[in-house]
Amino acid sequence: MAALLSKRGLLFCATFLAFVLSALTTALFIAGNRISNASLAREFTEITGQNLKYSGEPAIRIFPVLMAEFKDFSLHSQLNASNDFPVMKAPVVRISLSILAALRGDVRITGVTLEQPAFKAKSEDNSWQLPFGGQSRLSRLIRGLKASQPQDEYSAILNAVRDNAFGTITIIDGTIELDRASQNLISGINGTLNWQNGSRSGGLSATGIWRGEPTSVDVTTDDVVMLMAGTDTGISASLASMSLTSRFTGIARLQPSPFLEGTVFAEAASLSKAMQWLNVEMPYQFAAPGLTLSGALKGDADKWQLEDSQLQWGTNKGTGGLIFQPNLAPPMLSGTLDFELLDFMMLTQFFDRASKPQQQNKPVTVPMIGADLRISATRASFGALDLNKVAASLQISTQANTLDIHDAAAFGGMLQIALKSQNNTEAKTELRILGSEIETKALASLGSAFADLPQARGSLSAILTGKNIGSADFFETAEGTVKMRLGEGTIPGLNANQMVRALRKRGFFPLKTEAPSMLSFTEINAEASLAQGTLQFAPLQIGLDKAVLNLSGAYAVKDRSIALTGTLDLEADHPEAPNGAETLKVFFGGNRDAPLMSGLEGNP
């Protein structure tokens, strides 16, 4: 008996399953026959708000789901009368349909698959365009939603929006042409836009190739309708590529103009790679250190404001606020940054264009991002210079780039440094240095070129023009002027009386004495022009005790050779002038490490 019941049960199940499959097949067949080409095209035009074109007749398939397949599919803006510049085109488009709606004779799209679609982000007149036009069902409903004042009308329209099916849009190997320039192309796009019928939330997940790099994008939002209708809506987004990664979490709205507010984090392998990935052409080659940036972001179409920002570029760590204005020409970055430790030599990369020679009479590439930044640092370095309590600014414009260190404590005094490069045909940079109350003894920390300097406190200034400001041979190739004025001080290794006695003799004698000695002076005034690695002094005046040394001549920076001539004027009461005031003609020459002196013909 049990076996008989078991057999009857199996037979019943098999019969019931066959009935269900038969009914489902019949329903699919009936639904497929009730779908017309005109209703399909009308529904798709209604949803997108664009004109639809395709070749032949769409193929209706009923298995495994009800589907219509279009060949040579394209969407054209209703604003473009000629219809020869498609918003989107694809060789194959498959549209999934609701069986229940089809049985009623209605067309309800539940999903779309686009094979090798090509989107054009800009129209013939170079204006931005989207696959969903202003006359789309969604756009019309959102406008009605925004215009409704009574709560019952608001709720009715909101429910109508939510009841419209949008389903899932799948993209297979697509491309986006951002403008009509071939280099601004995103290719290899594979992604899914998921907004199910009646669901408040939505998401986009996609991968593609941008400027030769695989890039992935993920976006989710709490409520798609509210986001588009102009209500603050929760959103999160992330982007990842080899050159740049970023994350955003906060709120956003799209109407009446795009707006977002939340926290953002961005990281780039290097500034050069980030610039290249962002398609920003700059005439600079930046060093490799990575760049990270995070903070509270508030932005709209005209201005992005980053507050409580944390920035790190290589070893440089700073905090502050930044503002980016993308619609200016060029786009402008401004703000204030404060660093604990800052390497100014990294900023000099904005002034070194010698590695990218320009064609004759062709202007240097205008920077596509301008900057106006106020910078402060507790400690900083500028090559071998150690700076403290720094206040500076960095400005980049179409006319010139300027790095101005307004004030910095250095060498016991205050130092000002300014770099300026013109954006013209000449890849040259002007360096200005102004120091006050500088202790020259402290300059010895800069290297051997500053060793054995007169030890005193005073001022110095320099205006130099050259290339490759960051290179070690800048002073050997630059041109300009140098001035120095020192108060009372000493010069080690010299003896004034021995110098006078040696100058009365014929022949060359070492300027420096073997025994420890010190030459005291009352002041030093020096002016020199720099050209082809040589300083030309005119004059070099040293005030001594009851004497004045006036010199002119040259000093070669690279090989440290000296050639100076002039006079030593002795006052009447000088201990080495027994016959009263007199003038000795002098020559100083040789190498700076072992200088020689000699009296010239005509000396007493």
XYZ file of C-alpha atoms in Angstrom, residues 7-601:
595
model
C 4.165 5.806 -6.865
C 0.941 7.840 -6.982
C 2.731 10.717 -5.196
C 5.582 10.699 -7.672
C 3.180 10.589 -10.564
C 1.206 13.515 -9.137
C 4.364 15.607 -8.650
C 5.559 14.854 -12.173
C 2.166 15.718 -13.609
C 1.958 18.960 -11.622
C 5.489 19.981 -12.668
C 4.705 19.301 -16.296
C 1.544 21.396 -15.956
C 3.487 24.291 -14.441
C 6.146 24.144 -17.152
C 3.465 23.961 -19.829
C 1.585 26.874 -18.314
C 4.774 28.902 -17.985
C 5.777 28.151 -21.574
C 2.298 29.050 -22.763
C 2.377 32.264 -20.743
C 5.801 33.182 -22.167
C 4.555 32.429 -25.678
C 1.403 34.481 -25.217
C 3.363 37.300 -23.579
C 5.893 37.296 -26.396
C 3.130 37.504 -29.040
C 1.526 40.444 -27.275
C 4.745 42.529 -27.456
C 4.769 44.837 -30.464
C 7.765 46.656 -31.940
C 5.994 49.977 -31.609
C 5.225 49.470 -27.933
C 8.828 48.433 -27.246
C 10.245 51.520 -28.943
C 7.648 53.766 -27.289
C 8.474 52.458 -23.808
C 12.219 52.819 -24.297
C 11.798 56.360 -25.621
C 9.502 57.132 -22.689
C 12.100 55.936 -20.171
C 15.177 57.545 -21.757
C 13.700 60.716 -23.243
C 15.801 60.116 -26.376
C 15.000 59.134 -29.939
C 15.542 55.448 -30.663
C 16.985 53.911 -33.848
C 17.763 50.288 -34.729
C 18.007 48.052 -37.809
C 15.548 45.352 -38.775
C 12.968 44.017 -36.323
C 13.754 43.286 -32.658
C 13.905 39.559 -31.932
C 11.533 38.450 -29.184
C 12.792 35.521 -27.102
C 10.823 33.731 -24.407
C 13.481 31.483 -22.857
C 14.989 31.586 -20.290
C 13.310 34.981 -19.738
C 11.126 37.205 -21.853
C 13.542 39.374 -23.834
C 13.746 41.652 -26.871
C 17.036 41.901 -28.768
C 17.900 44.951 -30.901
C 20.624 45.198 -33.562
C 22.583 48.381 -34.410
C 20.875 50.189 -31.553
C 21.367 53.949 -31.007
C 19.903 56.785 -28.920
C 19.769 60.336 -30.281
C 19.126 63.561 -28.412
C 15.688 65.060 -29.084
C 17.402 68.460 -29.121
C 19.491 67.410 -32.131
C 17.246 67.663 -35.180
C 19.692 65.922 -37.508
C 19.901 62.857 -35.233
C 23.312 61.981 -36.676
C 25.278 62.367 -33.444
C 24.128 59.552 -31.137
C 24.196 59.823 -27.365
C 24.819 56.087 -27.255
C 25.125 53.270 -29.759
C 25.642 49.527 -29.453
C 25.680 46.623 -31.933
C 23.459 44.539 -29.603
C 21.014 45.580 -26.865
C 18.915 43.045 -24.929
C 15.892 44.251 -22.950
C 14.355 41.990 -20.287
C 10.587 42.325 -19.926
C 7.976 41.589 -17.249
C 5.897 38.517 -18.159
C 2.870 39.610 -16.120
C 2.849 43.028 -17.743
C 3.188 41.457 -21.188
C 0.205 39.171 -20.539
C -1.822 42.343 -19.970
C -0.466 43.751 -23.222
C 1.850 46.192 -21.452
C 5.596 46.675 -21.855
C 7.526 46.893 -18.633
C 11.319 46.806 -18.827
C 13.038 44.996 -15.938
C 16.639 44.981 -17.181
C 18.915 46.093 -20.005
C 22.152 44.530 -21.296
C 24.353 46.663 -23.553
C 27.069 44.877 -25.565
C 30.006 47.064 -26.612
C 28.091 50.322 -26.096
C 29.755 53.631 -27.008
C 28.636 56.703 -25.039
C 29.367 60.266 -26.110
C 29.539 62.531 -23.090
C 29.484 65.696 -25.211
C 27.287 66.666 -28.141
C 28.238 68.394 -31.390
C 28.161 71.799 -29.685
C 30.507 70.445 -26.961
C 27.810 70.536 -24.263
C 27.465 67.684 -21.766
C 24.785 65.076 -22.430
C 23.471 61.998 -20.603
C 21.683 58.863 -21.818
C 18.597 60.053 -19.866
C 17.284 63.245 -21.469
C 15.218 66.036 -19.965
C 11.990 64.521 -21.357
C 12.567 61.101 -19.858
C 9.905 59.657 -17.551
C 12.248 59.944 -14.592
C 13.074 63.605 -15.319
C 9.383 64.518 -15.729
C 8.388 62.767 -12.534
C 11.190 64.400 -10.568
C 10.168 67.833 -11.848
C 6.621 67.090 -10.728
C 7.884 65.861 -7.395
C 9.805 69.105 -6.858
C 6.827 71.251 -7.921
C 4.294 69.522 -5.665
C 3.399 71.353 -2.492
C 0.503 69.404 -0.850
C 1.667 66.332 1.021
C -0.819 64.007 -0.684
C 0.322 65.043 -4.162
C 3.939 64.730 -3.063
C 3.361 61.194 -1.788
C 1.420 60.189 -4.889
C 4.163 61.315 -7.255
C 6.838 59.764 -5.061
C 5.020 56.414 -5.129
C 4.612 56.685 -8.888
C 8.353 57.139 -9.268
C 9.092 54.163 -7.051
C 6.582 51.942 -8.899
C 8.356 52.428 -12.235
C 10.692 49.542 -13.054
C 14.285 50.308 -13.812
C 15.874 46.970 -12.945
C 19.492 46.323 -13.738
C 21.571 47.816 -16.549
C 24.569 45.699 -17.519
C 27.405 47.061 -19.667
C 29.774 44.707 -21.486
C 33.024 46.090 -22.974
C 31.787 49.652 -23.356
C 33.473 52.991 -24.041
C 32.837 56.607 -23.043
C 34.131 59.434 -25.216
C 34.446 62.356 -22.789
C 35.003 64.833 -25.606
C 35.888 64.709 -29.272
C 39.614 64.319 -28.532
C 40.658 60.683 -28.855
C 42.900 60.773 -25.749
C 39.886 61.447 -23.501
C 38.413 57.981 -23.824
C 37.372 55.468 -21.178
C 37.388 51.970 -22.685
C 36.866 48.372 -21.640
C 33.927 49.268 -19.368
C 32.204 46.355 -17.650
C 29.692 47.278 -15.016
C 26.288 46.999 -13.434
C 23.867 49.768 -12.544
C 21.432 48.234 -10.083
C 18.167 50.020 -9.253
C 15.444 47.447 -8.684
C 11.751 48.203 -8.981
C 10.431 49.813 -5.815
C 13.859 49.938 -4.197
C 14.963 53.164 -2.636
C 18.670 52.394 -2.787
C 20.798 52.010 -5.902
C 24.333 51.202 -6.828
C 26.873 51.278 -9.631
C 29.851 48.969 -9.884
C 32.127 49.229 -12.917
C 35.647 48.699 -14.207
C 37.341 50.230 -17.230
C 40.544 51.536 -18.801
C 41.335 55.258 -18.402
C 44.567 56.623 -19.890
C 46.009 53.113 -20.081
C 45.218 52.123 -16.475
C 42.571 49.687 -15.183
C 40.170 51.688 -13.010
C 37.246 50.560 -10.866
C 34.338 52.631 -9.535
C 31.739 51.741 -6.906
C 28.853 54.036 -5.925
C 25.881 53.371 -3.630
C 23.113 55.704 -2.520
C 20.333 55.409 0.050
C 17.585 56.773 -2.198
C 17.993 57.327 -5.937
C 14.825 59.379 -6.349
C 15.571 61.734 -3.473
C 19.128 62.160 -4.732
C 17.891 63.246 -8.172
C 15.017 65.290 -6.806
C 17.296 67.592 -4.810
C 17.049 66.159 -1.299
C 20.187 65.497 0.758
C 20.780 61.756 0.399
C 23.385 59.402 1.834
C 25.993 58.284 -0.679
C 29.319 56.483 -0.694
C 31.763 56.187 -3.578
C 35.201 54.782 -4.244
C 37.640 54.842 -7.135
C 40.763 52.735 -7.545
C 43.537 52.692 -10.141
C 47.294 52.140 -10.120
C 47.922 55.913 -9.985
C 45.046 57.160 -7.855
C 42.591 55.863 -5.256
C 39.867 57.805 -3.468
C 36.893 57.294 -1.149
C 33.939 59.531 -0.250
C 31.184 59.063 2.332
C 28.516 61.641 3.076
C 25.440 63.258 1.574
C 24.764 64.518 -1.926
C 22.030 66.014 -4.075
C 21.778 66.616 -7.825
C 19.162 69.402 -7.972
C 19.062 72.330 -8.546
C 22.836 71.948 -8.896
C 25.149 69.127 -7.770
C 26.262 69.300 -4.132
C 28.076 66.952 -1.765
C 29.283 67.080 1.818
C 31.203 64.424 3.714
C 34.630 62.942 4.304
C 37.100 62.202 1.531
C 40.405 60.369 1.259
C 42.652 60.328 -1.814
C 46.037 58.744 -2.411
C 48.346 58.969 -5.432
C 51.510 57.007 -6.169
C 53.130 60.299 -7.200
C 52.022 63.788 -8.143
C 53.140 63.247 -11.745
C 51.081 60.059 -12.074
C 48.071 61.739 -10.497
C 48.350 64.666 -12.929
C 48.671 62.294 -15.863
C 45.707 60.180 -14.718
C 43.591 63.335 -14.299
C 44.595 64.380 -17.841
C 46.267 67.554 -16.573
C 49.170 68.622 -18.786
C 51.876 70.406 -16.777
C 55.402 71.365 -17.951
C 56.950 69.755 -14.877
C 58.324 66.370 -13.873
C 57.626 65.706 -10.206
C 59.605 63.537 -7.830
C 58.354 60.082 -6.942
C 57.097 60.514 -3.334
C 53.451 59.616 -2.933
C 50.667 62.046 -2.053
C 47.757 61.511 0.365
C 44.962 63.938 1.169
C 41.974 63.633 3.498
C 39.473 65.887 5.210
C 35.913 67.185 5.361
C 34.732 68.001 1.835
C 31.934 70.385 0.897
C 31.497 70.992 -2.809
C 29.244 72.144 -5.629
C 29.724 72.748 -9.340
C 31.791 75.898 -8.767
C 33.799 75.246 -5.596
C 35.150 72.321 -3.600
C 36.157 73.214 -0.052
C 38.301 70.850 2.014
C 38.448 71.633 5.738
C 40.473 70.012 8.520
C 42.630 68.543 5.780
C 45.552 66.228 6.367
C 48.133 66.281 3.579
C 51.314 64.271 3.155
C 53.675 64.569 0.196
C 56.757 62.451 0.765
C 58.098 63.461 4.188
C 56.073 66.689 4.235
C 53.045 66.525 6.535
C 50.635 69.426 6.749
C 47.191 70.483 7.923
C 44.878 73.261 6.845
C 42.090 74.195 4.447
C 41.966 74.052 0.650
C 39.557 75.398 -1.965
C 39.411 74.102 -5.539
C 37.482 76.079 -8.183
C 37.182 73.879 -11.292
C 35.356 76.368 -13.532
C 38.039 79.065 -13.535
C 40.511 79.268 -16.401
C 42.759 77.649 -15.410
C 41.112 75.817 -12.476
C 42.411 77.289 -9.208
C 43.655 75.686 -5.986
C 43.927 78.046 -3.007
C 44.133 77.796 0.754
C 46.374 77.710 3.799
C 48.649 74.860 4.897
C 50.749 74.488 8.040
C 53.648 72.020 8.249
C 55.721 70.741 11.126
C 58.583 70.020 8.692
C 58.708 71.090 5.028
C 61.229 70.521 2.229
C 61.021 73.562 -0.059
C 63.244 71.894 -2.659
C 60.291 69.668 -3.569
C 58.344 72.813 -4.490
C 61.138 74.012 -6.788
C 59.970 71.349 -9.257
C 57.332 73.882 -10.315
C 60.191 76.067 -11.605
C 62.378 73.538 -13.439
C 61.275 73.152 -17.045
C 64.727 72.646 -18.551
C 64.110 68.897 -18.810
C 61.325 69.627 -21.324
C 62.858 71.867 -24.028
C 60.402 74.053 -25.885
C 60.244 74.636 -29.599
C 61.680 77.915 -30.758
C 59.236 80.822 -30.394
C 56.646 78.483 -28.872
C 55.342 79.432 -25.403
C 55.841 77.058 -22.507
C 52.761 74.929 -21.838
C 50.366 76.975 -19.729
C 49.632 75.183 -16.444
C 46.125 73.732 -16.425
C 45.859 74.177 -12.656
C 46.627 77.490 -10.975
C 47.535 77.809 -7.299
C 47.516 80.489 -4.600
C 48.650 78.851 -1.354
C 49.720 80.354 1.971
C 52.250 78.127 3.705
C 53.717 78.095 7.208
C 56.185 75.679 8.779
C 57.711 75.247 12.195
C 60.863 73.910 10.557
C 61.850 73.750 6.909
C 64.781 73.133 4.623
C 65.816 74.704 1.337
C 68.614 72.513 0.091
C 71.347 72.893 2.711
C 69.499 75.787 4.411
C 67.793 75.078 7.730
C 64.875 77.435 8.338
C 62.592 78.013 11.324
C 59.280 79.828 11.851
C 58.619 80.035 8.125
C 55.892 82.040 6.370
C 55.666 81.525 2.608
C 53.366 81.485 -0.412
C 53.195 79.508 -3.659
C 51.503 81.000 -6.710
C 51.064 79.324 -10.101
C 49.377 81.174 -12.958
C 49.397 81.462 -16.730
C 51.853 84.370 -16.433
C 54.382 83.159 -13.855
C 55.119 80.769 -10.997
C 56.336 82.212 -7.696
C 57.558 80.681 -4.450
C 58.033 83.435 -1.877
C 59.462 82.692 1.577
C 58.436 85.956 3.213
C 60.167 85.357 6.544
C 62.294 82.628 8.050
C 64.644 82.518 11.015
C 68.094 81.368 9.874
C 71.768 81.912 10.772
C 70.864 83.978 13.809
C 68.866 86.469 11.737
C 66.013 86.638 9.245
C 66.052 85.347 5.672
C 63.772 85.958 2.686
C 63.886 83.834 -0.481
C 61.854 84.235 -3.667
C 61.749 82.084 -6.807
C 59.973 83.263 -9.943
C 59.714 81.742 -13.400
C 57.906 83.312 -16.335
C 55.661 81.113 -18.466
C 57.212 82.170 -21.749
C 59.720 80.757 -24.220
C 62.678 80.929 -21.801
C 62.970 78.181 -19.208
C 64.718 80.400 -16.641
C 64.134 81.003 -12.964
C 64.948 84.110 -10.926
C 66.239 83.576 -7.386
C 66.191 86.448 -4.879
C 67.768 86.199 -1.423
C 67.688 88.849 1.282
C 69.206 88.280 4.719
C 69.397 90.622 7.693
C 71.371 90.285 10.937
C 72.970 87.129 9.534
C 75.886 85.575 11.424
C 78.389 84.657 8.715
C 80.025 82.045 10.931
C 76.799 80.040 10.740
C 76.979 80.016 6.927
C 79.858 77.529 7.177
C 77.212 74.838 7.744
C 76.304 75.174 4.065
C 79.572 73.600 2.930
C 83.155 74.326 1.971
C 82.152 77.185 -0.350
C 81.224 79.184 2.750
C 84.185 78.186 4.935
C 86.732 80.773 6.162
C 84.294 83.629 5.662
C 84.780 86.831 7.640
C 83.143 86.338 11.010
C 80.631 89.101 11.636
C 76.954 89.974 11.560
C 75.381 91.816 8.668
C 73.151 91.738 5.610
C 73.390 90.061 2.239
C 71.311 90.055 -0.928
C 71.416 88.296 -4.276
C 69.396 88.420 -7.497
C 70.301 85.503 -9.766
C 68.794 84.014 -12.919
C 69.505 80.508 -14.138
C 68.201 77.055 -14.997
C 67.733 73.930 -12.915
C 67.281 75.681 -9.588
C 67.453 72.339 -7.803
C 70.810 71.305 -9.272
C 74.186 71.513 -7.507
C 75.717 73.616 -10.305
C 73.096 76.374 -10.214
C 75.576 78.994 -8.943
C 78.080 77.945 -11.617
C 75.619 78.628 -14.432
C 73.494 81.494 -13.045
C 73.883 85.197 -13.756
C 73.101 88.166 -11.520
C 74.360 90.332 -8.677
C 75.438 89.676 -5.086
C 75.849 92.235 -2.291
C 77.096 91.912 1.280
C 77.569 94.388 4.085
C 79.085 93.345 7.417
C 79.692 95.237 10.651
C 82.658 94.762 12.949
C 84.261 91.349 12.823
C 87.360 89.269 12.203
C 89.024 87.234 9.452
C 90.853 84.143 10.773
C 94.377 83.343 9.625
C 95.451 86.913 8.737
C 97.733 89.451 10.434
C 97.441 93.086 9.384
C 100.983 94.194 10.271
C 102.591 91.147 8.623
C 100.486 91.838 5.511
C 101.780 95.408 5.221
C 105.408 94.354 5.677
C 105.029 91.631 3.030
C 103.488 94.046 0.542
C 106.554 96.322 0.770
C 108.653 93.471 -0.557
C 108.892 92.013 -4.046
C 107.537 88.530 -4.863
C 104.605 86.421 -3.733
C 103.927 85.487 -0.128
C 101.232 83.370 1.498
C 98.309 85.514 2.581
C 97.517 83.262 5.541
C 99.986 82.985 8.393
C 101.054 79.713 9.979
C 100.740 81.017 13.518
C 97.206 81.532 14.880
C 96.171 85.077 14.044
C 93.062 87.172 13.520
C 92.504 90.245 11.362
C 90.013 92.684 12.850
C 87.914 94.889 10.562
C 85.420 97.647 11.145
C 83.179 96.875 8.152
C 83.079 95.081 4.794
C 81.141 96.264 1.747
C 81.139 93.961 -1.276
C 79.283 94.038 -4.591
C 79.786 91.479 -7.330
C 78.241 90.380 -10.609
C 77.984 86.657 -11.352
C 78.363 85.326 -14.901
C 79.628 82.011 -16.293
C 80.563 80.812 -12.835
C 82.740 83.836 -11.979
C 82.148 86.607 -9.448
C 83.397 90.004 -10.607
C 83.952 92.257 -7.546
C 83.622 96.010 -7.977
C 84.096 97.140 -5.328
C 85.267 95.030 -2.401
C 86.048 97.370 0.470
C 87.383 96.281 3.855
C 87.780 98.806 6.669
C 90.742 97.933 8.935
C 92.239 99.550 12.003
C 93.648 102.831 10.615
C 93.598 101.442 7.043
C 91.223 100.693 4.149
C 91.623 97.887 1.606
C 89.947 98.599 -1.782
C 89.920 95.703 -4.245
C 88.352 94.633 -7.535
C 88.723 91.482 -9.577
C 87.371 87.959 -10.019
C 86.672 84.759 -8.107
C 85.920 81.537 -10.038
C 83.285 79.559 -8.103
C 84.099 76.090 -9.448
C 87.904 76.001 -9.260
C 88.060 78.534 -6.347
C 90.712 80.694 -8.008
C 91.234 84.342 -7.007
C 92.556 87.363 -8.918
C 92.106 90.700 -7.071
C 93.994 93.976 -7.387
C 93.674 97.306 -5.594
C 95.165 99.479 -2.906
C 95.797 99.396 0.820
C 95.448 102.945 2.139
C 97.305 103.485 5.447
C 96.426 106.369 7.742
C 99.216 108.581 9.078
C 99.188 107.007 12.546
C 99.228 103.408 11.293
C 102.066 101.549 13.076
C 103.451 100.328 9.700
C 103.451 103.820 8.127
C 106.378 105.638 9.797
C 106.472 108.289 7.078
C 102.828 109.238 7.339
C 99.817 108.302 5.246
C 100.577 106.243 2.163
C 99.007 103.922 -0.404
C 100.264 100.442 -1.304
C 99.323 98.734 -4.540
C 98.344 95.099 -3.897
C 97.555 91.843 -5.659
C 95.830 88.765 -4.218
C 95.696 85.602 -6.298
C 96.056 81.851 -6.492
C 93.613 79.386 -4.998
C 91.217 80.225 -2.198
C 92.589 77.391 -0.062
C 96.156 78.808 -0.309
C 95.936 82.439 -1.471
C 99.016 84.492 -2.300
C 99.708 88.235 -2.043
C 102.200 90.547 -3.620
C 103.041 94.231 -3.614
C 103.053 95.840 -7.056
C 105.680 98.046 -8.624
